[in-house]
Every structure is written in structure tokens, then in C-alpha cells.
Amino acid sequence: MASDDVANLADSIAKTQVDEGELSYKGQGLKLDNAQSVEKMVRAIQEFDGLRALRLEGNTIGVEAAQTIAKALEKKSDLQCCHWSDMFTGRLRAEIPPALVSLGDALIMAGARLKVLDLSDNAFGPDGVKGIEKLLKSATCHTLQELRLNNCGMGIGGGKILAAALTVCHKESSALGAPLQLKVFIAGRNRLENDGATALAQAFQLIGSLEEVHMPQNGINYQGVTALATAMQHNPQLRVLNLNDNTFTKRGAIAMAQALKHLRNVQVINFGDCLVRSEGASAISETLREGLPILKELNLSFGEITKDAALEVARSVQHKDQLEILDLNGNSLGEDGCENLREVMENMNMADKLGSLSDDEGEPEEDEDEEEDDDDDYEDVEEEEEEEGEKSELNQFSTPPSAPRTPDASTFLSFPSPDKLLRLGAKRSFLLQQQVDVLDASKTAEAFLKISSVYKEDDAEVKAAVLESIDAVLSKAFLTPSFQGLSFMSSLLVMLGLLKSEDKLKPVKVVPGHLQCLEHAVKQSYFPREHVTVLNAFMARPSKSLEPCSGARDRLKSTLQKLTPES
């Protein structure tokens, strides 16, 4: 038996990477449910002197297994790095907090001093944040330098709990003469929204040591962006700021531009898909002329920036000797604007620094300019409504003032986001059916693409909401006798970049969600078979617009081929 045990242990170690104090089970796809399933791992941990890093990502760990691993960690005082992303796949959400509590308690008991804590891609929600709350407040995290919580579904509540824990950690570590020096904070795709972002901004302002902040896709509007802008001013060593795919509008962009004037070490700015608009871009240009001396990357793509503002941005980077990439793709420059932009960059000997302009939206129509002004007016009205709502709620002793304002279907379709779709509630299908005019085929196609743009394959709640909404809109359309199905298909093909048109319709930036939702739709009984045949013919043609979504494209093509009757 003893020799078998030695052989098993040797086999386990052979499959495990050991490098400079690191024990790694990364990506082994282990299903660890109970104490017996982790016997080899526990033995390896116990016998590893000077264990500094433990990689458990890419496995799935149950409560009992986590408790058993935790027992082995209680004596590992040298542990500094916990790479524990994606380690609860397939687990019930209720299982995750107790597993995290066990592991956290073990680290505290061991007297470990963490530098890196990575729990990304664990969909644990606010309860999961509660599971690490004690750990984050403890002396074990007084030395924390990197906190990675990407794609954890924290929500507003989780963001507030996290902010409070970091604040306690900083205050208690400061009282001991060695304040928390957090350098890297990553929390993209967490539905933090304004309230969650504002709470974290207050913690960031207190901490003051951040070098990288990544918070993309969080449903943050200008109020939250403004709070983050204020916080960034208090972090003078900031090098990377990634707020991609939030909604700045001009107010948030101007506030952020003002904040960046105070920062000299920023190298990477990613405000792509943030709707910074022309006025925001101009404000950022002013900051570029005055500061940001070592900037390497600037992403202002898909921000509804027009030609003059884009040219202003380009001229403002003239003396940025370290600049590597300027991304202004997907804005509203028009053909002449794109050419002018290329000329400006070439005249500054910086043509190679300009990113692709292949997804430019073209010059805006006059009514689009008016819409932008209307959007800014809407912000003012929305703010007033929120203030009035808060007063009313306080008087009625009901929902606290921090409760997010429920968007309507029109707001969602104007600026789609997963958060807004979910916040439409159980009646979202009915609301979207009522909002979309199915007698207008092109608007129906546009609505389909806007809803499907927020599709997330790895988020069951969002996925279900998107597919339910699409089915509601398309079934109503195709079951309406006067619906022009061929016009719908024509508009859809134009917007996907598969068909050229002389009309005002313009192609959109195709994302995998568009094709994944279309694959779902063509399999439904409401989708006419003759349209499947048309779609199959166009999908068979080469298309540059679909190249970034090759996986989703190939799956759609395969499905269409199966559904298309042989001639």
C-alpha cells in the first residue's frame, strides 16, 4: 500500500507545475467534491515547504473539498498569491460563500500575508463578496497588492460590501503604520452601476496607491464615472485606466478629462464604447495637450465622436513620444473625416499609430445631432426625477434612496446594457413588444440587433432574458399579417454588413451575440423557412464584418445548413 501511495503522489506531482514556491493545478478540470477527492492535493500542499502561490483555477471545488484544502492551508504562513479564478463551475451559488469562508479563515489562521487574490470568473454574486469580507478586512490582506474580481456578478450590493471591506482594511493597516498599498484592481462585468462604482470610488480615494483600475462593462453612467474621476485624482501612480463599455456621455467624459490633468503616469486609457461624444473628446484633447506625457494607448472608439473632435484628439497627441496606438474606430467621421484623420496623423509622422477606421459610422445626420442634445437634456430630467424620487421614498419609509431607477424599454433600446434589460423585470417581453413598431421592418431589425447585442453565453440570467425578449418581438412581428418579412431580412442583412444598400441604413459593429441570437431565432417555429434559405445563401458568402465573430458565425452557418432543405 505504501508503495502505491508513493506512486500516486508522484503521479500527482508529475501533473502539477511547481515553480519557485508555486503549486499549480491550473486548468486540470478536476471535480473536487469531498475530502477523499482532494487527498493527493492536500498531501502535496502539506509537504510543500515555503508554499508562496497556489493555483486552483479551472477546476470545480465543493464545500467539503474546500474545507479540507483549507485545513492544509492553516499552517502555510508563507502563502502570498491565491490564483483561484474559475474554480466553482457548475456549483450552486449557495455552495460558494461557505467554501470561500473556509479558505479565508485558513489564511487568517496561518498568518499569511497576501499580495495577490484572484477570484475572477466565479459567479458568486453579493453573497460571495460576503464570503471574502472577513478575509479582506483582516491583517492577511493588509499587504494585498492585486485584487482581481472580474466577472463575479457582484452587483450594487456586492460592490458596496467590497468597498466597505477595503476601507476597513486600509484604516486598520494605517493604524499599524503600514497602510494598504493596493496597486491593481480588476472588477469588470459585475453590474456595479452608479451606486456600486461610487462606493468603490470612495475607497479608492482613501487608498491612493492604485496603478491599474479595470472596471469595464458595469452599467456605470455619468454619476458613477464622475465619482471615479474624483477618486483617480488621489491615485498619482495610476498607469492604466480601463472603463470600456460604460456610459460617460459628455458630463462623465468632461469630469474624467479634468481628473486626468492631475495624473502624470498614465500610460493606457480605454474609454472605448463609453459614449464620450464630441464635447467629451474635446475635453480629453485639452488634457492631452497639457499633460499625460508618457501615454502609450488611447482608446476612444465607438463614442459618437464627430470629425472635428476626432481631428482635435489626433492633433493633441503630436508630442506623445511613447504613443503606440490611437483608436478612434467606430465613431462618426464619414469618409472625408477618416481621410482627414489619416492625413493629420501622417503629417505628424504618426500614421502607424492610428488604429483601423473600418467600422466608422459615417457622418451623423442633423437629426442625430439633435438627438445628442436631447440625450443631455434627458440626463438633467433623469437626475431631477431621481432626486424627487428619493425624497418621496424617504417620506414613505420604503425603498432606500440608493435603489437604482428602473429604466423603461425606450431607454434600454437607446442605450442597451445587460443591467437595463434585467431591470425591466418580469414584464420585459411585454414592454419591448409594445415599444417596437413591428409595422416598420427596419426598426424591428434594429431592435433585434440592439437586444441581442447584450447577449452573454456565460450568464444564464442575461442569456434567458435576451432570448425571451427576442422571441417576444420576433414572434409578434412574423405573426402580424401586414409585417414585411422580406424588408426585415433585407434590413437585417444590411446592418450585419452582408448586403449593400443605398438607403440610410448602416452596418453595425457585429458582436457574437448578434449571431448567437440569430441562430436561436431561426430554429423557432415563428421564423419562416423561406427566410432561413435566404439567410443561408448570404452567410455562405465571405464577409469581413463577421470575421471577428468566427466561432458564432460558423455555428450559425452550420445550423442554417441543417435547416435548409436540399434543392
Coordinates of C-alpha atoms in Angstrom, one line a residue:
M1 CA 0.0 0.0 0.0
A2 CA 2.8 2.4 0.9
S3 CA 4.4 2.0 -2.5
D4 CA 1.1 2.6 -4.2
D5 CA 0.7 5.8 -2.2
V6 CA 4.1 7.0 -3.2
A7 CA 3.4 6.2 -6.8
N8 CA 0.1 8.1 -6.7
L9 CA 1.7 11.0 -5.0
A10 CA 4.5 11.0 -7.7
D11 CA 1.8 10.9 -10.4
S12 CA 0.0 13.8 -8.8
I13 CA 3.2 15.9 -8.6
A14 CA 4.1 15.0 -12.2
K15 CA 0.8 16.6 -13.3
T16 CA 1.3 19.6 -11.1
Q17 CA 3.5 22.5 -12.1
V18 CA 5.9 23.5 -9.3
D19 CA 7.8 26.7 -9.9
E20 CA 9.5 29.0 -7.4
G21 CA 7.3 28.3 -4.5
E22 CA 4.2 27.8 -6.7
L23 CA 1.9 24.7 -6.6
S24 CA -0.4 24.7 -9.6
Y25 CA -3.4 22.7 -10.6
K26 CA -4.4 25.2 -13.2
G27 CA -6.8 24.1 -15.9
Q28 CA -6.8 20.4 -14.9
G29 CA -10.6 20.3 -14.9
L30 CA -10.7 18.4 -11.6
K31 CA -14.1 17.8 -10.0
L32 CA -13.4 18.0 -6.3
D33 CA -16.5 17.3 -4.2
N34 CA -15.3 15.8 -0.9
A35 CA -12.3 15.1 1.3
Q36 CA -11.4 11.9 -0.5
S37 CA -11.2 13.7 -3.9
V38 CA -8.5 16.2 -2.6
E39 CA -6.3 13.7 -0.6
K40 CA -3.4 14.0 -3.1
M41 CA -3.7 17.8 -3.3
V42 CA -3.8 18.2 0.4
R43 CA -0.7 15.9 0.8
A44 CA 1.1 18.0 -1.8
I45 CA 0.2 21.2 0.0
Q46 CA 1.3 19.8 3.4
E47 CA 4.7 18.6 2.0
F48 CA 5.4 21.8 0.1
D49 CA 7.8 23.8 2.2
G50 CA 7.8 27.6 1.5
L51 CA 4.5 27.5 -0.5
R52 CA 4.0 31.0 -1.8
A53 CA 1.5 30.6 -4.6
L54 CA -1.4 28.2 -5.0
R55 CA -3.2 27.9 -8.4
L56 CA -6.6 26.3 -8.3
E57 CA -8.2 27.9 -11.3
G58 CA -10.0 25.9 -13.9
N59 CA -11.3 23.2 -11.5
T60 CA -14.5 22.9 -9.6
I61 CA -14.4 22.7 -5.8
G62 CA -17.3 21.8 -3.5
V63 CA -17.8 22.9 0.1
E64 CA -16.3 19.8 1.8
A65 CA -13.3 19.8 -0.6
A66 CA -12.7 23.4 0.1
Q67 CA -12.8 22.8 3.9
T68 CA -10.3 20.0 3.5
I69 CA -7.9 22.1 1.4
A70 CA -8.4 24.9 4.0
K71 CA -7.2 22.7 6.8
A72 CA -4.0 22.1 4.9
L73 CA -3.5 25.8 4.4
E74 CA -3.8 26.7 8.1
K75 CA 0.0 26.2 8.5
K76 CA 1.1 27.9 5.3
S77 CA 2.2 31.2 6.6
D78 CA 4.4 31.9 3.5
L79 CA 1.4 31.9 1.1
Q80 CA 1.2 35.2 -0.8
C81 CA -0.6 34.5 -4.1
C82 CA -4.1 32.8 -4.4
H83 CA -4.9 32.3 -8.0
W84 CA -8.4 31.0 -7.5
S85 CA -10.4 32.1 -10.6
D86 CA -13.0 29.9 -12.2
M87 CA -13.0 27.3 -9.5
F88 CA -16.7 26.9 -8.8
T89 CA -18.0 25.9 -12.3
G90 CA -21.3 24.0 -12.0
R91 CA -21.7 24.7 -8.3
L92 CA -24.8 26.1 -6.7
R93 CA -24.4 29.7 -5.7
A94 CA -25.2 28.7 -2.1
E95 CA -22.1 26.5 -2.0
I96 CA -19.7 29.2 -2.9
P97 CA -19.8 31.5 0.2
P98 CA -19.1 28.7 2.8
A99 CA -16.3 27.4 0.6
L100 CA -14.7 30.9 0.5
V101 CA -15.2 31.5 4.2
S102 CA -13.3 28.2 5.0
L103 CA -10.4 29.1 2.7
G104 CA -10.3 32.7 4.0
D105 CA -10.4 31.6 7.7
A106 CA -7.5 29.2 7.0
L107 CA -5.3 32.0 5.5
I108 CA -6.1 34.2 8.5
M109 CA -5.2 31.4 11.0
A110 CA -2.0 30.7 9.1
G111 CA -1.0 34.4 9.5
A112 CA -0.4 34.6 5.7
R113 CA 0.3 38.0 4.1
L114 CA -1.3 38.0 0.7
K115 CA -0.1 40.0 -2.3
V116 CA -2.4 38.6 -4.9
L117 CA -6.0 37.4 -4.6
D118 CA -7.7 36.4 -7.8
L119 CA -11.3 35.2 -7.7
S120 CA -12.4 36.2 -11.2
D121 CA -14.9 34.2 -13.2
N122 CA -16.6 32.9 -10.1
A123 CA -20.3 33.9 -10.4
F124 CA -20.8 34.2 -6.7
G125 CA -22.9 37.4 -6.5
P126 CA -23.2 39.6 -3.4
D127 CA -23.2 36.6 -1.1
G128 CA -19.8 35.6 -2.5
V129 CA -18.4 39.0 -1.6
K130 CA -19.7 38.4 2.0
G131 CA -17.8 35.2 1.9
I132 CA -14.5 37.0 1.5
E133 CA -15.4 40.1 3.6
K134 CA -13.7 38.8 6.8
L135 CA -10.6 38.0 4.8
L136 CA -10.4 41.4 3.1
K137 CA -10.7 43.2 6.5
S138 CA -8.1 41.0 8.2
A139 CA -4.3 41.6 8.6
T140 CA -3.8 38.9 5.9
C141 CA -4.9 41.5 3.3
H142 CA -3.0 44.4 4.8
T143 CA -0.3 43.6 2.3
L144 CA -2.6 43.0 -0.7
Q145 CA -1.3 44.5 -4.0
E146 CA -3.6 42.9 -6.6
L147 CA -7.3 42.2 -6.2
R148 CA -8.9 40.5 -9.2
L149 CA -12.7 40.1 -9.2
N150 CA -13.6 40.1 -12.9
N151 CA -17.0 38.7 -13.9
C152 CA -18.3 37.7 -10.5
G153 CA -21.8 39.2 -10.7
M154 CA -21.3 41.3 -7.5
G155 CA -24.0 43.8 -8.3
I156 CA -24.5 47.0 -6.4
G157 CA -24.8 45.2 -3.1
G158 CA -21.5 43.3 -3.6
G159 CA -19.8 46.5 -4.7
K160 CA -20.8 48.3 -1.5
I161 CA -19.7 45.3 0.7
L162 CA -16.4 45.2 -1.1
A163 CA -15.8 49.0 -0.8
A164 CA -16.6 48.8 3.0
A165 CA -14.2 45.9 3.5
L166 CA -11.3 47.7 1.6
T167 CA -12.0 50.8 3.7
V168 CA -11.7 48.9 6.9
C169 CA -8.5 47.1 5.6
H170 CA -6.9 50.5 4.8
K171 CA -7.8 52.1 8.1
E172 CA -6.7 49.2 10.3
S173 CA -3.5 48.7 8.3
S174 CA -2.8 52.5 8.5
A175 CA -3.3 52.4 12.3
L176 CA -0.5 49.8 12.4
G177 CA 1.8 52.1 10.5
A178 CA 1.8 50.1 7.2
P179 CA -1.3 51.3 5.1
L180 CA -2.7 49.0 2.4
Q181 CA -0.9 49.6 -0.9
L182 CA -3.3 48.1 -3.4
K183 CA -1.9 48.5 -6.9
V184 CA -4.2 46.5 -9.2
F185 CA -8.0 46.4 -9.0
I186 CA -9.9 44.5 -11.6
A187 CA -13.7 44.2 -11.5
G188 CA -15.2 44.2 -15.0
R189 CA -18.6 42.7 -15.8
N190 CA -20.0 43.0 -12.3
R191 CA -23.2 45.1 -12.8
L192 CA -21.8 47.6 -10.2
E193 CA -23.8 50.5 -11.7
N194 CA -23.6 54.0 -10.2
D195 CA -24.1 53.1 -6.6
G196 CA -21.5 50.3 -6.6
A197 CA -19.0 52.4 -8.5
T198 CA -19.5 55.4 -6.2
A199 CA -18.9 53.3 -3.1
L200 CA -15.7 51.8 -4.6
A201 CA -14.6 55.3 -5.7
Q202 CA -14.7 56.5 -2.0
A203 CA -12.5 53.5 -1.1
F204 CA -10.1 54.3 -3.9
Q205 CA -9.8 57.9 -2.9
L206 CA -8.8 56.7 0.6
I207 CA -6.3 54.1 -0.6
G208 CA -4.4 56.3 -3.0
S209 CA -1.9 53.7 -4.3
L210 CA -3.7 52.3 -7.4
E211 CA -1.7 51.8 -10.5
E212 CA -4.2 49.8 -12.6
V213 CA -8.0 50.1 -12.5
H214 CA -10.1 47.9 -14.8
M215 CA -13.9 48.2 -14.5
P216 CA -15.4 47.6 -18.0
Q217 CA -19.0 46.7 -18.6
N218 CA -20.5 47.7 -15.3
G219 CA -23.5 49.8 -16.4
I220 CA -21.9 52.9 -14.9
N221 CA -23.4 56.2 -16.0
Y222 CA -22.0 59.7 -15.7
Q223 CA -22.8 60.0 -11.9
G224 CA -20.6 56.9 -11.2
V225 CA -18.0 58.0 -13.7
T226 CA -17.7 61.4 -12.1
A227 CA -17.2 59.8 -8.7
L228 CA -14.4 57.6 -10.1
A229 CA -12.8 60.6 -11.8
T230 CA -12.6 62.3 -8.4
A231 CA -11.1 59.2 -6.9
M232 CA -8.5 58.8 -9.6
Q233 CA -7.0 62.2 -8.8
H234 CA -6.0 60.9 -5.4
N235 CA -4.0 58.0 -7.0
P236 CA -1.0 59.7 -8.6
Q237 CA 0.8 56.5 -9.6
L238 CA -2.2 55.4 -11.9
R239 CA -0.8 53.9 -15.1
V240 CA -3.9 52.0 -16.6
L241 CA -7.5 53.1 -16.6
N242 CA -10.0 50.8 -18.3
L243 CA -13.6 51.8 -18.1
N244 CA -14.6 50.3 -21.5
D245 CA -18.3 49.9 -22.3
N246 CA -19.8 52.2 -19.6
T247 CA -21.8 55.3 -20.4
F248 CA -19.9 58.5 -19.8
T249 CA -21.9 61.0 -22.0
K250 CA -20.3 64.4 -22.1
R251 CA -20.7 65.1 -18.4
G252 CA -18.7 62.0 -17.4
A253 CA -16.1 62.5 -20.1
I254 CA -15.5 66.1 -19.1
A255 CA -15.2 65.1 -15.4
M256 CA -12.7 62.4 -16.3
A257 CA -10.7 64.7 -18.6
Q258 CA -10.4 67.2 -15.7
A259 CA -9.2 64.4 -13.4
L260 CA -6.6 63.2 -15.9
K261 CA -5.0 66.6 -15.8
H262 CA -3.7 65.7 -12.3
L263 CA -2.1 62.5 -13.3
R264 CA 1.4 62.2 -14.9
N265 CA 2.0 58.5 -15.0
V266 CA -1.0 57.3 -17.1
Q267 CA 0.1 55.1 -20.0
V268 CA -3.2 53.3 -21.0
I269 CA -6.6 54.9 -21.3
N270 CA -9.5 52.7 -22.5
F271 CA -12.7 54.7 -22.8
G272 CA -13.9 52.7 -25.9
D273 CA -17.7 52.1 -26.2
C274 CA -18.2 54.8 -23.5
L275 CA -20.2 57.3 -25.5
V276 CA -17.8 60.1 -24.6
R277 CA -19.2 62.2 -27.6
S278 CA -17.6 65.1 -29.3
E279 CA -17.6 67.5 -26.3
G280 CA -16.1 64.9 -24.1
A281 CA -13.4 64.1 -26.7
S282 CA -12.6 67.8 -27.0
A283 CA -12.1 68.0 -23.2
I284 CA -9.8 64.9 -23.3
S285 CA -7.9 66.6 -26.1
E286 CA -7.3 69.6 -23.9
T287 CA -5.9 67.3 -21.2
L288 CA -3.7 65.6 -23.7
R289 CA -2.2 68.9 -24.8
E290 CA -1.5 69.9 -21.2
G291 CA -0.4 66.6 -19.6
L292 CA -0.3 62.8 -19.9
P293 CA 3.4 62.9 -21.0
I294 CA 4.0 59.1 -21.2
L295 CA 0.7 58.0 -22.7
K296 CA 1.0 54.8 -24.8
E297 CA -2.5 53.8 -25.7
L298 CA -5.7 55.9 -26.1
N299 CA -9.0 54.1 -27.0
L300 CA -11.9 56.4 -27.8
S301 CA -13.6 54.0 -30.2
F302 CA -17.4 53.8 -30.7
G303 CA -18.1 57.1 -28.8
E304 CA -20.2 59.1 -31.2
I305 CA -17.3 61.4 -31.8
T306 CA -17.6 63.6 -35.0
K307 CA -14.9 64.6 -37.4
D308 CA -13.8 67.9 -35.8
A309 CA -13.5 66.5 -32.4
A310 CA -11.6 63.4 -33.7
L311 CA -9.1 65.7 -35.5
E312 CA -8.7 67.7 -32.3
V313 CA -7.8 64.4 -30.5
A314 CA -5.3 63.5 -33.2
R315 CA -3.5 66.8 -33.1
S316 CA -3.3 66.7 -29.3
V317 CA -1.1 63.6 -29.4
Q318 CA 1.5 65.1 -31.6
H319 CA 4.2 65.3 -28.9
K320 CA 3.4 62.0 -27.2
D321 CA 6.7 60.3 -28.0
Q322 CA 5.7 57.0 -26.3
L323 CA 2.3 56.7 -28.0
E324 CA 1.8 53.3 -29.6
I325 CA -1.9 53.3 -30.6
L326 CA -4.7 55.8 -31.0
D327 CA -8.1 54.0 -31.5
L328 CA -10.9 56.2 -33.0
N329 CA -12.7 53.4 -34.8
G330 CA -16.5 53.2 -34.9
N331 CA -17.1 56.9 -34.5
S332 CA -19.0 59.3 -36.8
L333 CA -16.3 60.8 -39.1
G334 CA -17.5 60.0 -42.6
E335 CA -15.2 59.1 -45.5
D336 CA -13.8 62.6 -45.7
G337 CA -13.3 62.7 -41.9
C338 CA -11.4 59.4 -42.0
E339 CA -9.2 60.6 -44.8
N340 CA -8.5 63.9 -43.0
L341 CA -7.7 62.0 -39.8
R342 CA -5.2 59.8 -41.7
E343 CA -3.6 62.9 -43.2
V344 CA -3.2 64.6 -39.9
M345 CA -1.5 61.6 -38.4
E346 CA 0.7 61.2 -41.4
N347 CA 1.8 64.8 -41.3
M348 CA 2.9 64.2 -37.7
N349 CA 4.8 61.1 -38.8
M350 CA 2.4 59.1 -36.6
A351 CA 0.4 57.3 -39.3
D352 CA 1.4 53.9 -37.9
K353 CA -0.1 54.8 -34.5
L354 CA -3.6 55.2 -35.8
G355 CA -5.8 52.1 -35.5
S356 CA -8.3 50.8 -38.0
L357 CA -11.2 53.0 -39.1
S358 CA -13.1 50.2 -40.8
D359 CA -16.2 50.4 -38.5
D360 CA -16.7 54.2 -38.9
E361 CA -20.4 55.0 -38.5
G362 CA -20.3 57.8 -41.2
E363 CA -21.2 61.4 -40.7
P364 CA -24.2 62.0 -38.4
E365 CA -27.5 63.2 -39.8
E366 CA -28.8 66.6 -38.5
D367 CA -31.5 64.8 -36.5
E368 CA -28.8 62.7 -34.8
D369 CA -27.1 65.9 -33.5
E370 CA -30.5 67.0 -32.1
E371 CA -30.8 63.5 -30.5
E372 CA -27.5 64.1 -28.7
D373 CA -28.7 67.3 -27.3
D374 CA -31.9 65.6 -26.3
D375 CA -29.9 62.9 -24.5
D376 CA -28.1 65.6 -22.5
D377 CA -31.5 67.1 -21.6
Y378 CA -32.7 63.6 -20.6
E379 CA -29.8 63.3 -18.2
D380 CA -30.9 66.5 -16.5
V381 CA -34.5 65.3 -16.3
E382 CA -33.4 61.9 -15.1
E383 CA -31.3 63.5 -12.3
E384 CA -34.2 65.6 -11.2
E385 CA -36.6 62.6 -11.2
E386 CA -34.1 60.6 -9.1
E387 CA -33.9 63.4 -6.6
E388 CA -37.6 63.8 -6.4
G389 CA -38.0 60.0 -6.1
E390 CA -35.5 59.8 -3.3
K391 CA -37.5 62.5 -1.3
S392 CA -40.7 60.6 -1.9
E393 CA -39.2 57.3 -0.9
L394 CA -37.8 58.7 2.3
N395 CA -41.2 60.1 3.2
Q396 CA -42.8 56.8 2.7
F397 CA -40.2 54.8 4.6
S398 CA -39.9 52.4 1.7
T399 CA -37.0 51.8 -0.8
P400 CA -33.8 53.4 0.3
P401 CA -32.5 56.3 -1.9
S402 CA -29.7 54.2 -3.3
A403 CA -32.2 51.9 -5.2
P404 CA -31.4 52.2 -9.0
R405 CA -34.0 53.9 -11.1
T406 CA -35.9 51.3 -13.2
P407 CA -35.4 52.1 -16.9
D408 CA -38.1 51.9 -19.5
A409 CA -38.0 49.9 -22.7
S410 CA -37.2 53.0 -24.7
T411 CA -34.2 53.8 -22.5
F412 CA -32.9 50.2 -22.9
L413 CA -33.2 50.3 -26.7
S414 CA -31.5 53.7 -26.9
F415 CA -28.5 52.6 -24.8
P416 CA -28.7 48.8 -24.4
S417 CA -26.9 47.1 -21.5
P418 CA -27.5 43.7 -19.7
D419 CA -28.3 45.6 -16.5
K420 CA -31.0 47.7 -18.0
L421 CA -32.6 44.6 -19.6
L422 CA -32.7 42.8 -16.3
R423 CA -34.1 45.8 -14.5
L424 CA -37.1 45.9 -16.9
G425 CA -38.2 43.0 -14.8
A426 CA -40.6 40.1 -15.4
K427 CA -42.7 42.2 -17.9
R428 CA -39.7 42.9 -20.1
S429 CA -41.1 40.9 -23.1
F430 CA -44.4 42.7 -23.0
L431 CA -42.7 46.1 -22.6
L432 CA -40.4 45.5 -25.6
Q433 CA -43.3 44.1 -27.7
Q434 CA -45.2 47.3 -27.0
Q435 CA -42.2 49.6 -27.7
V436 CA -41.1 48.0 -31.1
D437 CA -43.2 49.1 -34.0
V438 CA -43.3 45.8 -36.0
L439 CA -45.0 47.6 -38.9
D440 CA -41.6 49.2 -39.6
A441 CA -39.4 46.3 -40.7
S442 CA -36.1 48.2 -40.4
K443 CA -36.9 49.3 -36.9
T444 CA -37.8 45.7 -36.0
A445 CA -34.4 44.5 -37.3
E446 CA -32.6 47.3 -35.4
A447 CA -34.4 46.3 -32.2
F448 CA -33.4 42.7 -32.7
L449 CA -29.8 43.7 -33.0
K450 CA -29.9 46.0 -30.0
I451 CA -31.4 43.4 -27.8
S452 CA -29.1 40.6 -29.0
S453 CA -26.0 42.9 -28.5
V454 CA -26.2 42.4 -24.7
Y455 CA -26.4 38.6 -25.0
K456 CA -24.0 36.7 -22.7
E457 CA -23.4 33.0 -23.2
D458 CA -21.8 32.6 -19.8
D459 CA -24.5 34.5 -17.9
A460 CA -27.6 32.3 -17.6
E461 CA -29.9 35.2 -16.3
V462 CA -28.9 37.6 -19.1
K463 CA -29.0 34.9 -21.7
A464 CA -32.5 33.9 -20.8
A465 CA -33.7 37.5 -20.7
V466 CA -32.3 38.2 -24.1
L467 CA -33.7 35.1 -25.8
E468 CA -37.1 35.6 -24.1
S469 CA -37.2 39.3 -25.4
I470 CA -36.1 38.3 -28.9
D471 CA -38.8 35.6 -29.1
A472 CA -41.4 38.1 -27.9
V473 CA -40.5 40.8 -30.5
L474 CA -39.9 38.5 -33.5
S475 CA -42.9 36.2 -32.9
K476 CA -45.2 39.3 -32.7
A477 CA -43.6 40.6 -35.9
F478 CA -43.9 37.4 -38.0
L479 CA -47.4 36.7 -36.8
T480 CA -48.6 40.1 -37.8
P481 CA -50.2 39.7 -41.2
S482 CA -49.0 43.1 -42.5
F483 CA -45.4 42.6 -41.4
Q484 CA -43.0 42.9 -44.3
G485 CA -40.8 39.9 -43.7
L486 CA -38.6 40.4 -46.8
S487 CA -37.9 44.0 -45.8
F488 CA -37.0 42.8 -42.4
M489 CA -34.5 40.3 -43.8
S490 CA -33.1 43.0 -46.2
S491 CA -32.6 45.5 -43.3
L492 CA -31.0 42.8 -41.1
L493 CA -28.6 41.7 -43.9
V494 CA -27.5 45.4 -44.5
M495 CA -27.0 46.0 -40.8
L496 CA -24.9 42.8 -40.5
G497 CA -22.7 44.0 -43.4
L498 CA -23.8 41.2 -45.7
L499 CA -25.7 43.3 -48.2
K500 CA -25.0 46.8 -49.5
S501 CA -27.8 49.4 -49.5
E502 CA -28.5 52.9 -50.9
D503 CA -30.8 53.6 -48.0
K504 CA -29.8 55.4 -44.8
L505 CA -29.3 52.0 -43.1
K506 CA -25.8 51.5 -42.0
P507 CA -23.9 48.3 -40.8
V508 CA -23.4 47.9 -37.1
K509 CA -20.4 46.5 -35.3
V510 CA -21.2 42.8 -35.3
V511 CA -20.7 41.0 -32.0
P512 CA -21.1 37.3 -31.3
G513 CA -24.4 37.9 -29.5
H514 CA -26.0 39.0 -32.8
L515 CA -25.2 35.7 -34.5
Q516 CA -25.9 33.6 -31.4
C517 CA -29.4 35.1 -31.1
L518 CA -30.0 34.8 -34.8
E519 CA -29.0 31.1 -34.5
H520 CA -31.6 30.7 -31.8
A521 CA -34.3 32.6 -33.7
V522 CA -34.0 30.6 -37.0
K523 CA -34.7 27.4 -35.0
Q524 CA -38.1 28.7 -33.7
S525 CA -41.4 27.9 -35.2
Y526 CA -42.2 31.6 -35.8
F527 CA -39.2 32.1 -38.2
P528 CA -40.3 31.5 -41.8
R529 CA -38.4 28.7 -43.6
E530 CA -38.0 30.8 -46.7
H531 CA -36.1 33.4 -44.7
V532 CA -33.8 30.6 -43.5
T533 CA -33.0 29.8 -47.1
V534 CA -32.2 33.5 -47.8
L535 CA -30.0 33.8 -44.8
N536 CA -28.2 30.6 -45.6
A537 CA -27.3 31.9 -49.0
F538 CA -25.8 35.2 -47.7
M539 CA -24.0 33.5 -44.8
A540 CA -22.2 31.3 -47.3
R541 CA -20.5 34.3 -48.8
P542 CA -17.2 35.6 -47.4
S543 CA -17.8 38.7 -45.2
K544 CA -15.2 40.8 -43.3
S545 CA -17.9 42.1 -41.0
L546 CA -18.3 38.7 -39.4
E547 CA -14.6 37.8 -39.2
P548 CA -14.3 39.0 -35.5
C549 CA -17.1 36.5 -34.6
S550 CA -15.8 33.5 -36.5
G551 CA -17.0 31.0 -33.8
A552 CA -20.5 32.3 -33.7
R553 CA -20.6 32.7 -37.5
D554 CA -19.6 29.0 -38.1
R555 CA -22.2 27.7 -35.6
L556 CA -24.9 29.8 -37.3
K557 CA -23.8 28.6 -40.8
S558 CA -23.9 25.0 -39.6
T559 CA -27.4 25.5 -38.1
L560 CA -28.7 27.2 -41.3
Q561 CA -27.3 24.4 -43.5
K562 CA -29.1 21.8 -41.4
L563 CA -32.4 23.7 -41.6
T564 CA -32.2 24.5 -45.3
P565 CA -33.9 21.8 -47.4
E566 CA -31.7 20.4 -50.2
S567 CA -32.7 21.5 -53.7

